[in-house]
Coordinates of C-alpha atoms and ligand atoms in Angstrom, one line a residue:
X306 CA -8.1 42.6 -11.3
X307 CA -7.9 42.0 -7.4
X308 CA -10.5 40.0 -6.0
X309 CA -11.3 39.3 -2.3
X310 CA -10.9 36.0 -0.9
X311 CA -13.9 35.4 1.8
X312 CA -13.6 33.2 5.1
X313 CA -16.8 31.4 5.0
X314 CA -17.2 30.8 8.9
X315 CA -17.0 34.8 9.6
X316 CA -17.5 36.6 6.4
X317 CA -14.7 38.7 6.8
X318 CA -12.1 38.7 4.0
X319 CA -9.0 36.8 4.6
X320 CA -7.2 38.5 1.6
X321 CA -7.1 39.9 -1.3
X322 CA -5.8 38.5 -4.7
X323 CA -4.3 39.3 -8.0
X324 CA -6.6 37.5 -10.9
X325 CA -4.8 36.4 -13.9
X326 CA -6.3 37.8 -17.3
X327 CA -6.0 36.5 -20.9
X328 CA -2.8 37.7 -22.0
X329 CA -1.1 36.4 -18.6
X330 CA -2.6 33.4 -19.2
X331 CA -1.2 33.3 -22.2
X332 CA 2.2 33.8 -21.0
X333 CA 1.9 31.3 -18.5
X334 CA 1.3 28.7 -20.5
X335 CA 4.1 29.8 -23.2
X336 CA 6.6 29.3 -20.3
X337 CA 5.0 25.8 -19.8
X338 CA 5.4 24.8 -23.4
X339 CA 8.6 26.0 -23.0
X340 CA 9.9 24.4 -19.7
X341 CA 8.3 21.0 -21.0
X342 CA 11.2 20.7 -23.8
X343 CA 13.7 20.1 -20.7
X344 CA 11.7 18.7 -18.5
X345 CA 10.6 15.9 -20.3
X346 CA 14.0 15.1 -20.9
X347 CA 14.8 15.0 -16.9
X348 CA 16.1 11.6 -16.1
X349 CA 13.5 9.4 -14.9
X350 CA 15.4 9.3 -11.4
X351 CA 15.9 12.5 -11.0
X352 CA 12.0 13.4 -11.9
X353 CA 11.3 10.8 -9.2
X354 CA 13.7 12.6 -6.8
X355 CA 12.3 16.0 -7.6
X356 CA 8.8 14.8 -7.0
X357 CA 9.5 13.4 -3.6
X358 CA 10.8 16.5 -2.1
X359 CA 8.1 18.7 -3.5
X360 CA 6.0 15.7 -1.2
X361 CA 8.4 16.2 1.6
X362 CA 8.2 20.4 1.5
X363 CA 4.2 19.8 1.4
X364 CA 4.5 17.8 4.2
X365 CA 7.1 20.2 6.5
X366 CA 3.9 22.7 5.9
X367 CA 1.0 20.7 6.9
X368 CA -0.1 22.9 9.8
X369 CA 0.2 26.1 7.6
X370 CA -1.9 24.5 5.3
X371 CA -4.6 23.0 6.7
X372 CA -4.9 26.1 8.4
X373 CA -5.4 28.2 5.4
X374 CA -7.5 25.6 4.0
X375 CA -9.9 26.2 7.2
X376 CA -10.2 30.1 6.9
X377 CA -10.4 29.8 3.0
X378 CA -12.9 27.1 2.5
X379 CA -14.4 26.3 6.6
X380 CA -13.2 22.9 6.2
X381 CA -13.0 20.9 9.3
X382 CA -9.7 20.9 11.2
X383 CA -10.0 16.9 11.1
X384 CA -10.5 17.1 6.7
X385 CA -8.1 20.0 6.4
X386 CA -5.1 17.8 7.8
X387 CA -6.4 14.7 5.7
X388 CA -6.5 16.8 2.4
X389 CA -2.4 18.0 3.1
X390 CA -1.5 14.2 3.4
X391 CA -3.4 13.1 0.5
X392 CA -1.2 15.2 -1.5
X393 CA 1.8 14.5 0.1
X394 CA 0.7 10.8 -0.5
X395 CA -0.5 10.9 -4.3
X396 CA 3.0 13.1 -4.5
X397 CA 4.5 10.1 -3.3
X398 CA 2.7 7.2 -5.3
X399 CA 3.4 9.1 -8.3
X400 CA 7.1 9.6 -7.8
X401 CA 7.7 5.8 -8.2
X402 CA 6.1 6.2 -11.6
X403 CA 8.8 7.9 -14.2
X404 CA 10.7 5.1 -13.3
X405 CA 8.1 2.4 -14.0
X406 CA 6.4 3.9 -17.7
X407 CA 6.9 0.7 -18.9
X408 CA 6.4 0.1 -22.9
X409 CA 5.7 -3.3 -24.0
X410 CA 7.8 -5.5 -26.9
X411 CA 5.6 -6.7 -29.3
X412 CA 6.3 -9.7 -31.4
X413 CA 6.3 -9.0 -35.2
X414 CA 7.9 -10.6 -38.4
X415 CA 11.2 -8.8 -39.5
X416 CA 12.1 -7.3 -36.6
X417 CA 11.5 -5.6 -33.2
X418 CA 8.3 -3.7 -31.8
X419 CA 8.4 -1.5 -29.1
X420 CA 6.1 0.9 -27.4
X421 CA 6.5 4.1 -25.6
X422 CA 4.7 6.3 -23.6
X423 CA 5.5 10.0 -24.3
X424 CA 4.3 12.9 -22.6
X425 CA 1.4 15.2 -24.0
X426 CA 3.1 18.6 -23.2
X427 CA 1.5 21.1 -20.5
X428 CA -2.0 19.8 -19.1
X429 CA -4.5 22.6 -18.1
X430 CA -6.2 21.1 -14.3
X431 CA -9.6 22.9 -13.3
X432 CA -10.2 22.6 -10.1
X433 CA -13.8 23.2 -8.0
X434 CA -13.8 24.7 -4.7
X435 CA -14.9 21.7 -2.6
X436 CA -11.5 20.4 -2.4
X437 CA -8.9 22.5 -3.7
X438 CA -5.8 20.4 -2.6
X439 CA -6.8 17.0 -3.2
X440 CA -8.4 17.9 -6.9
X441 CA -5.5 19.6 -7.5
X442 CA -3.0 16.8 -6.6
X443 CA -5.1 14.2 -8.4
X444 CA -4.1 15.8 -11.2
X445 CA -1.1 17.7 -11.2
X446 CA 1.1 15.0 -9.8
X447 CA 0.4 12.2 -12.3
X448 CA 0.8 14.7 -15.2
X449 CA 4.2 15.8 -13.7
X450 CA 5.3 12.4 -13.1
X451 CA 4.8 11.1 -17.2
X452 CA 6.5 14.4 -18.4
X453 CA 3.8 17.1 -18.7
X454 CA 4.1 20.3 -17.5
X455 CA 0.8 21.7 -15.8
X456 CA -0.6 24.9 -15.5
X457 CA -3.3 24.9 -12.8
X458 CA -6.7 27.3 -12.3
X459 CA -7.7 26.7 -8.5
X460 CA -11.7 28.2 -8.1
X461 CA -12.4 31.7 -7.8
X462 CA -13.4 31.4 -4.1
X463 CA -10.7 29.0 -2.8
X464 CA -7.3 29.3 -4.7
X465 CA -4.9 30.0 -2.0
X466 CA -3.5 26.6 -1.1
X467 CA -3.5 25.8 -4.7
X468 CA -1.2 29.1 -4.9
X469 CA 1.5 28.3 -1.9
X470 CA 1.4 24.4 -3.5
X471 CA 2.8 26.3 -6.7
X472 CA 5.5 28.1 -4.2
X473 CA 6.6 24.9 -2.6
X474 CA 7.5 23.2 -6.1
X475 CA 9.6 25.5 -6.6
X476 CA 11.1 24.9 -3.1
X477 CA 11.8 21.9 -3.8
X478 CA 13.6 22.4 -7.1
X479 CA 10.9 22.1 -9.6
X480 CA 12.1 23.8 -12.4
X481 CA 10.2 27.4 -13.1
X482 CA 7.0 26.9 -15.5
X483 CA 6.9 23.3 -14.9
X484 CA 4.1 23.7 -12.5
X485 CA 2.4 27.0 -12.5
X486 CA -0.4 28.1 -10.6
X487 CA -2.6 31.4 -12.4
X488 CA -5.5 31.9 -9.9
X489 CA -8.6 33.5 -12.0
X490 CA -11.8 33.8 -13.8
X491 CA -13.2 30.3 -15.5
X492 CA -14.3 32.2 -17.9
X493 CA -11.1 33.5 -19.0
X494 CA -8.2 31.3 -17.2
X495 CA -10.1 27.9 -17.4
X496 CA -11.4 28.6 -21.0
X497 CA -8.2 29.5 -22.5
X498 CA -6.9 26.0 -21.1
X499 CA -9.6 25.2 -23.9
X500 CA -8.8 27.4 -26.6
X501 CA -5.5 27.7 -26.4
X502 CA -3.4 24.9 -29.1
X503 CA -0.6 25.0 -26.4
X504 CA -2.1 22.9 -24.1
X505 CA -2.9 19.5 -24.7
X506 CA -5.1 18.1 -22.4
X507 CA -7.7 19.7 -20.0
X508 CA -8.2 17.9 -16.9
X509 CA -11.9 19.4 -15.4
X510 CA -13.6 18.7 -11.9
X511 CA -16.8 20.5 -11.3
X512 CA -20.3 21.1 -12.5
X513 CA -21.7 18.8 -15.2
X514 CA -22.7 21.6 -17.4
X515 CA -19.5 23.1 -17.3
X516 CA -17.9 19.8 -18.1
X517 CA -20.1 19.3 -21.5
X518 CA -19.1 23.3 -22.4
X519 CA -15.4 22.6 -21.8
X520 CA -16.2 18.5 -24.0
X521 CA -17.7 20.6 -26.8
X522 CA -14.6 23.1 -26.8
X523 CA -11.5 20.8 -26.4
X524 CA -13.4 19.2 -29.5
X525 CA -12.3 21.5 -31.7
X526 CA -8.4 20.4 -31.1
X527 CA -9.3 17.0 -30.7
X528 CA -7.7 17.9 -27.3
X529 CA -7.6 15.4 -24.7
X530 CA -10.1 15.7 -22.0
X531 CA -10.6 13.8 -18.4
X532 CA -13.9 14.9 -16.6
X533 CA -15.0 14.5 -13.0
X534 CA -18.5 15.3 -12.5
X535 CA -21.1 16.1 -10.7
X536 CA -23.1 12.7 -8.7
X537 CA -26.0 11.4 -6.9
X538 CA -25.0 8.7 -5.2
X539 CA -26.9 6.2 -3.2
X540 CA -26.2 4.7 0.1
X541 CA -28.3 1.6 -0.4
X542 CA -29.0 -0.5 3.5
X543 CA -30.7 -3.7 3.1
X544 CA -32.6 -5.1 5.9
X545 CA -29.8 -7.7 6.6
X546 CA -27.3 -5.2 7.4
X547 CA -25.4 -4.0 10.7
X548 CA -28.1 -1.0 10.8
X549 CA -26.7 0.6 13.6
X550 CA -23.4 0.6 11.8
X551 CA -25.2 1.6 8.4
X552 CA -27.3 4.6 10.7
X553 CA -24.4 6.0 12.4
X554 CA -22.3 6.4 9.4
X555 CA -24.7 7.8 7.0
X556 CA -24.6 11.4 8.5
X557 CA -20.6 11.3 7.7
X558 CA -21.6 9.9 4.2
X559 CA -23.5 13.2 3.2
X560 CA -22.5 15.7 5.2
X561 CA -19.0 15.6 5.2
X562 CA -17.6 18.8 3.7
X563 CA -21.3 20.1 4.2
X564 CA -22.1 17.8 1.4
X565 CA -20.2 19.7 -0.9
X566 CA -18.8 16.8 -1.8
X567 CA -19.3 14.7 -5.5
X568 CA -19.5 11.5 -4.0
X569 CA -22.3 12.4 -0.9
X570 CA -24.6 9.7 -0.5
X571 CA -27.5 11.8 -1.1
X572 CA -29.9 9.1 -1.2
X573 CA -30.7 6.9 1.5
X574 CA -32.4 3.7 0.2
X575 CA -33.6 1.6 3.2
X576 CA -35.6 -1.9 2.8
X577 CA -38.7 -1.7 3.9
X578 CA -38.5 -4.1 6.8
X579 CA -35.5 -2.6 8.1
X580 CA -37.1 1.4 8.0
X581 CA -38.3 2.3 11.2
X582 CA -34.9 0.8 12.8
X583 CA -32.5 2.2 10.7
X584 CA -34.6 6.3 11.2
X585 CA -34.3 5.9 15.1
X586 CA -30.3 5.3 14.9
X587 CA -29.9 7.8 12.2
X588 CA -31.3 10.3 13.8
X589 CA -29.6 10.2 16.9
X590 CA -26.5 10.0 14.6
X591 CA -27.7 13.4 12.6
X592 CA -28.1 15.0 15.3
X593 CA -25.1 14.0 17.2
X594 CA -23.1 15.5 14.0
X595 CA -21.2 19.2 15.3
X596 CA -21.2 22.0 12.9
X597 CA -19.5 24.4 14.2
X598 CA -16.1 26.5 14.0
X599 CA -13.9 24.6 11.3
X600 CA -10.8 25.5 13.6
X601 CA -11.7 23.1 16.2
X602 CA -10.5 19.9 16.4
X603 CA -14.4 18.8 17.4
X604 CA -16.7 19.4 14.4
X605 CA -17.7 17.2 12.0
X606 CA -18.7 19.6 9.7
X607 CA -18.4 23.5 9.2
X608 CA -20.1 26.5 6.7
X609 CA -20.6 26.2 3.5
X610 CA -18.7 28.2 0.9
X611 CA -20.8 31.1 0.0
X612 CA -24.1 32.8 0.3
X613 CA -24.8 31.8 -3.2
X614 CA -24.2 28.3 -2.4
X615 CA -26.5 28.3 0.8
X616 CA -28.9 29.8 -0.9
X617 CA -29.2 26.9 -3.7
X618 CA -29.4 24.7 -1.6
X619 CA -32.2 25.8 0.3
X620 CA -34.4 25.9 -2.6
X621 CA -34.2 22.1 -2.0
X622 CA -36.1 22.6 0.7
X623 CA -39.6 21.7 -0.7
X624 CA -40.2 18.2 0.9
X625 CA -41.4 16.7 3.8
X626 CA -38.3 17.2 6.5
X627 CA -38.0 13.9 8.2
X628 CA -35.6 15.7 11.1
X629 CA -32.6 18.4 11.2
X630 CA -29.3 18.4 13.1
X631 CA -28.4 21.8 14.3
X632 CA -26.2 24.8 13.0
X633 CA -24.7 28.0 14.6
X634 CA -26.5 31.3 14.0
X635 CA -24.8 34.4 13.0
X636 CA -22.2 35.6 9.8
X637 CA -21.2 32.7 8.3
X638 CA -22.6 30.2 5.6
X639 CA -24.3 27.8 8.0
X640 CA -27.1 25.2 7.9
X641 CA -27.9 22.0 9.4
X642 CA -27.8 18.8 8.6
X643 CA -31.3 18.2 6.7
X644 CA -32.9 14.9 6.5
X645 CA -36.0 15.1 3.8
X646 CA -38.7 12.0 2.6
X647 CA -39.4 13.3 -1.0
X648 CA -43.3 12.2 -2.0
X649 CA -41.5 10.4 -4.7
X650 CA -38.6 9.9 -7.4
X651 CA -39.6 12.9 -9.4
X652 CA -38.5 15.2 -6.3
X653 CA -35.8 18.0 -7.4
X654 CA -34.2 16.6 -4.3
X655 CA -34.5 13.0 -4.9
X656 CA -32.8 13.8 -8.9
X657 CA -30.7 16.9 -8.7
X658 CA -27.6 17.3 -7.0
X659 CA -27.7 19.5 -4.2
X660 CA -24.0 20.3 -3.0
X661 CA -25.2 21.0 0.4
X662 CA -26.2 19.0 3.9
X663 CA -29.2 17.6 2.3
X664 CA -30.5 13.7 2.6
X665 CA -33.4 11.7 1.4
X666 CA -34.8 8.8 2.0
X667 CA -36.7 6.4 0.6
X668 CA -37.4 2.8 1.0
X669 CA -37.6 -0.6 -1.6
X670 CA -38.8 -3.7 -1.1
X671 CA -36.7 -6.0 -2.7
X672 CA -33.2 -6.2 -4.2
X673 CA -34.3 -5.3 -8.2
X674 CA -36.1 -2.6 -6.8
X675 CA -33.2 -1.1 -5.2
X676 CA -30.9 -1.5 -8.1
X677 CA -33.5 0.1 -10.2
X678 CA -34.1 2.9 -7.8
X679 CA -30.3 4.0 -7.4
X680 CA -29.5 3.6 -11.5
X681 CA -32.0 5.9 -11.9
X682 CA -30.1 8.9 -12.6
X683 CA -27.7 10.5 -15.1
X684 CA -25.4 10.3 -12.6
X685 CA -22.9 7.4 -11.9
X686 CA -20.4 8.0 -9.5
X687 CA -20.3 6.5 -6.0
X688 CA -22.4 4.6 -3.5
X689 CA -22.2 2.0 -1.2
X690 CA -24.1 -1.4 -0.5
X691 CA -25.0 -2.5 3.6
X692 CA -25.2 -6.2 3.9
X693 CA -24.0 -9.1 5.3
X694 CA -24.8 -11.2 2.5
X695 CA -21.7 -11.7 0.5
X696 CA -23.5 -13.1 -2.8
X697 CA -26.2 -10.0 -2.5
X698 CA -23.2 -7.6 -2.2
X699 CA -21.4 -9.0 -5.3
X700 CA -24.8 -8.7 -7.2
X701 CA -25.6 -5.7 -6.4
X702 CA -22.1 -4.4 -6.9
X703 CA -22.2 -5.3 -10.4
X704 CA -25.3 -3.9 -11.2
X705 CA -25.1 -0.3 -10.0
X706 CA -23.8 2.2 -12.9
X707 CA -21.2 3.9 -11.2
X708 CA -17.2 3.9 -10.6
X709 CA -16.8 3.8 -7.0
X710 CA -18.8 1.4 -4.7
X711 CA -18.0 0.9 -0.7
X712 CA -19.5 -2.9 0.7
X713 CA -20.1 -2.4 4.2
X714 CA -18.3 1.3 4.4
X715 CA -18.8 4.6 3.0
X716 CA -15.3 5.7 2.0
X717 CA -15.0 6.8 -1.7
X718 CA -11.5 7.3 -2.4
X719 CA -7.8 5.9 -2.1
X720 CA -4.7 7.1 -4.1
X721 CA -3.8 3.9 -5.2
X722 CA -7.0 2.8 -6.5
X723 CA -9.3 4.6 -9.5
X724 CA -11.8 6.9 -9.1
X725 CA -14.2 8.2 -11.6
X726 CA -17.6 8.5 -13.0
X727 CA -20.1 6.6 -15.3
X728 CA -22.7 8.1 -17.5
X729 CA -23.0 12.1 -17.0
X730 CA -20.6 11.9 -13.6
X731 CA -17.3 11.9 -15.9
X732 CA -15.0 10.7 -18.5
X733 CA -11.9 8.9 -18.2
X734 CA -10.2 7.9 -14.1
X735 CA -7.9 9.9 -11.7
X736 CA -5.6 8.0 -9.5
X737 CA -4.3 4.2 -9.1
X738 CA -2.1 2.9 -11.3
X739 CA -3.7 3.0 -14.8
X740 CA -3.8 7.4 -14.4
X741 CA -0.6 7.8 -16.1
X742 CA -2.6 6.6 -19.1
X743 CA -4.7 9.7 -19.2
X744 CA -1.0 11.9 -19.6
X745 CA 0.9 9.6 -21.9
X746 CA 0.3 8.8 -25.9
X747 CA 1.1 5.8 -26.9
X748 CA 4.1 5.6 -29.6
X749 CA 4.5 2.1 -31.4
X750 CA 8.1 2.1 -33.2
X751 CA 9.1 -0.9 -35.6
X752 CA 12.5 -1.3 -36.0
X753 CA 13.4 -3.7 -38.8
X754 CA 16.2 -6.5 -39.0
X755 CA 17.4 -5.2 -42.0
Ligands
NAP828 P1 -18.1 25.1 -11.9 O1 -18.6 26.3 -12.5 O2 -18.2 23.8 -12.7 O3 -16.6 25.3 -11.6 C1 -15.5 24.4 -11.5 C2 -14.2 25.0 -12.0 O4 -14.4 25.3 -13.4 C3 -13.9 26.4 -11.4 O5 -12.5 26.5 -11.3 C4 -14.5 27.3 -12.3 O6 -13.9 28.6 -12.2 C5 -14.1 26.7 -13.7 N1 -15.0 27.2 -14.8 C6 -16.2 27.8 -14.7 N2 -16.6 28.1 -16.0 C7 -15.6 27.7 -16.8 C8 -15.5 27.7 -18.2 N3 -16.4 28.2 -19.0 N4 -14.3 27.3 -18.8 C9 -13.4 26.7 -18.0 N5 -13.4 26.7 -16.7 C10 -14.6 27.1 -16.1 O7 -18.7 24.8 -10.5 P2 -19.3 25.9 -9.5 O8 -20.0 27.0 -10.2 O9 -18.2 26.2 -8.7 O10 -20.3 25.0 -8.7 C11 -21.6 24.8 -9.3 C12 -22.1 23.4 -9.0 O11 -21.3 22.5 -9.6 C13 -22.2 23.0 -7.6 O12 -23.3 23.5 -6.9 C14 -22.1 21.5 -7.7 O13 -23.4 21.0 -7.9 C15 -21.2 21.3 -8.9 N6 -19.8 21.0 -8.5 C16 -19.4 19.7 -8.5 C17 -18.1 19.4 -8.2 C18 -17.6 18.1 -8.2 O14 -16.6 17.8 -7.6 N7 -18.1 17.2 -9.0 C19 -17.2 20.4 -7.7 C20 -17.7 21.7 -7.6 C21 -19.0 22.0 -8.0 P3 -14.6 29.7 -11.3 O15 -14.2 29.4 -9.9 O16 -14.1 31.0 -11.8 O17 -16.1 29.6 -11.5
MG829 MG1 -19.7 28.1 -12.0

């Protein structure tokens, strides 16, 4: 079945795809059970080799890639470039990993005890449309590394960088059905990753209620699962902060990627005192934010990814609006930056996430306020803390249920360092140095004296 990939800045199809169905989904991940019987057995140097010029041929296509990134999902110029070198850099981290899957030697009476770390065989990765490349990498290049071989679904609406990264590893020597990209239907591609007693882990990112469908199914095979959720993360500013810092980059916090974006800050929690200051900077700040053409090298922020998306997020649109940045007019998925004041914590907007340039604010008074005011929520998986009070930033750290915090800063994520979610937001971390855990059984051999 073809289906028509959509440029979400114009509206006008970029091009048109084949859609994988069941039974070449099926065959797909055949030749991955297949290939992983050699591939496992590459020598842990060579692996390493291999996987550093799949990095390098990644990186000799940044341009062409970032630019099909823009007309396939209107992400900025600025994020486009970021996403290509955050695969060519999780490419690279993991490269220096075959290498380094240490076991341990246990002592024992009678003998010697040694663990290894063996490969699962081919992982199935899921990955959402907010960031196809990065999502993609977070999982596919750990998995390679420890020995899997990976069969990949990129989202309906955004699978063509996902499809030339599945070109370039074979460019760079990957063997065939190592890493194999089948663009298609979650219904049919992603659930067969589920049913399907070939492959032996699913790795998901997307919506929470997906996530608990695809839990319940890899149940059934006791098939290993890692889960990276939806959020509703706080951006919590306490009176003692640098509020013209904390203002001006709060707009970036939310509405970068149109705040399609897992870890958005999409509440604000001010202290009371610090209220009136902290509005007057942040909204010069919101509405100092561009949205505008993806392509240029200028905007902060561009469409979102479909109509169906735009118009979910505007049913958010039921409280008090605080202030708006602006938006062009015309085809496109466009909206502006939205700053709301929900009535109170019952708000859709204040609970639910929205996946779209949508803020709100509230204030506390105090710090157990404000810890109780950002756990509250299923969600668990980012947030940062504004203060200059070291002790009060260590406190609060620890208490807030989720897996990423930023002191002082709003960035999220770093390759070498884990991310992943608490409570509903996920199961299991992606990235740093403990991911090749999540692609690697543990084997404990005893090997007596006799
Ligand atoms: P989704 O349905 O969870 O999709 C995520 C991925 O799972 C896509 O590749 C999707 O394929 C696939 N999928 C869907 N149903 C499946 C099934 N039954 N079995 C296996 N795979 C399946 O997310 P969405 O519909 O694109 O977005 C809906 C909402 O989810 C958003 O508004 C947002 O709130 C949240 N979301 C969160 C994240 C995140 O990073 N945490 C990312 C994306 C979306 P298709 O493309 O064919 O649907
Ligand atoms: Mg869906």
């Amino acid at each position: 079945m073809s289906y028509d990939v959509i440029n979400p800045a114009t509206e006008k199809i970029v091009t048109t795809i084949e859609h994988f169905d069941l039974a070449a989904t099926d065959a797909v991940i055949a030749q991955a059970a297949k290939a992983y019987d050699s591939w496992r057995h590459v020598a842990p140097s060579d692996r390493a080799t291999l996987l550093r010029k799949f990095a390098a041929v990644v990186a000799s296509h940044k341009e062409e890639l970032a630019a099909l990134e823009i007309a396939n999902s209107g992400h900025t110029r600025g994020n486009a470039l970021w996403e290509v070198d955050n695969v060519v850099n999780v490419l690279t981290y993991y490269s220096a990993a075959p290498e380094r899957l240490f076991g341990k030697q246990i002592p024992v009476a009678g003998g010697v005890d040694i663990t290894f770390k063996e490969p699962l065989g081919v992982v199935g990765v899921i990955v959402p449309w907010n960031f196809p490349m990065p999502i993609a990498g977070w999982g596919f290049a750990p998995a390679l590394a420890a020995g899997n071989t990976v069969v990949l679904k990129p989202a309906e609406y955004t699978p063509l960088t996902a499809m030339k990264l599945g070109e370039y590893a074979l460019e760079a020597g990957i063997p065939k059905g190592v890493f194999t990209v089948s663009p298609g239907k979650g219904s049919i591609v992603g659930n067969r990753f589920v049913t399907n007693p070939l492959v032996r882990k699913v790795v998901f990112t997307g919506s929470t209620q997906v996530g608990k469908a695809i839990m319940a199914g890899c149940a059934d095979q006791v098939k290993r699962v890692t889960l990276e959720l939806g959020g509703k993360s706080s951006n919590i500013i306490f009176a003692d902060a640098d509020i013209a810092k904390a203002a001006g980059s709060a707009p970036g916090a939310v509405f970068d990627n149109a705040g399609q974006d897992c870890c958005a800050r999409t509440r604000i929690l001010v202290q009371k005192s610090a209220f009136d200051s902290f509005m007057e900077h942040f909204e010069v700040a919101v509405k100092k934010f561009r949205v505008e053409d993806p392509s240029l090298a200028t905007a902060d922020m561009g469409p979102l990814i479909s109509r169906k998306q735009l118009d979910s997020v505007q049913t958010f649109l039921d409280e008090p609006i605080a202030f708006t940045g602006s938006a062009p007019t015309g085809p496109g998925f466009w909206m502006a930056p939205t700053v709301l004041m929900p009535k109170n914590t019952q708000a859709r907007s204040w609970r639910e996430e929205v996946f779209g340039p949508v803020v709100s604010v509230m204030t506390f008074e105090d710090e157990a306020q404000g810890i109780e005011m950002a756990n509250d929520s299923e969600y668990g998986l980012s947030g940062s803390i504004w203060t200059r009070d070291v002790g009060r930033a260590l406190r609060v750290s620890r208490a807030i249920e989720t897996g990423n915090l930023s002191i002082n800063s709003n960035s999220s994520v770093r390759f070498s360092t884990p991310f992943g979610g608490f409570k509903q937001s996920g199961l299991g971390r992606e990235l740093g140095p403990d991911a090749l855990d999540s692609f690697t059984e543990v084997k404990n051999v005893f090997i007596s004296n006799d």
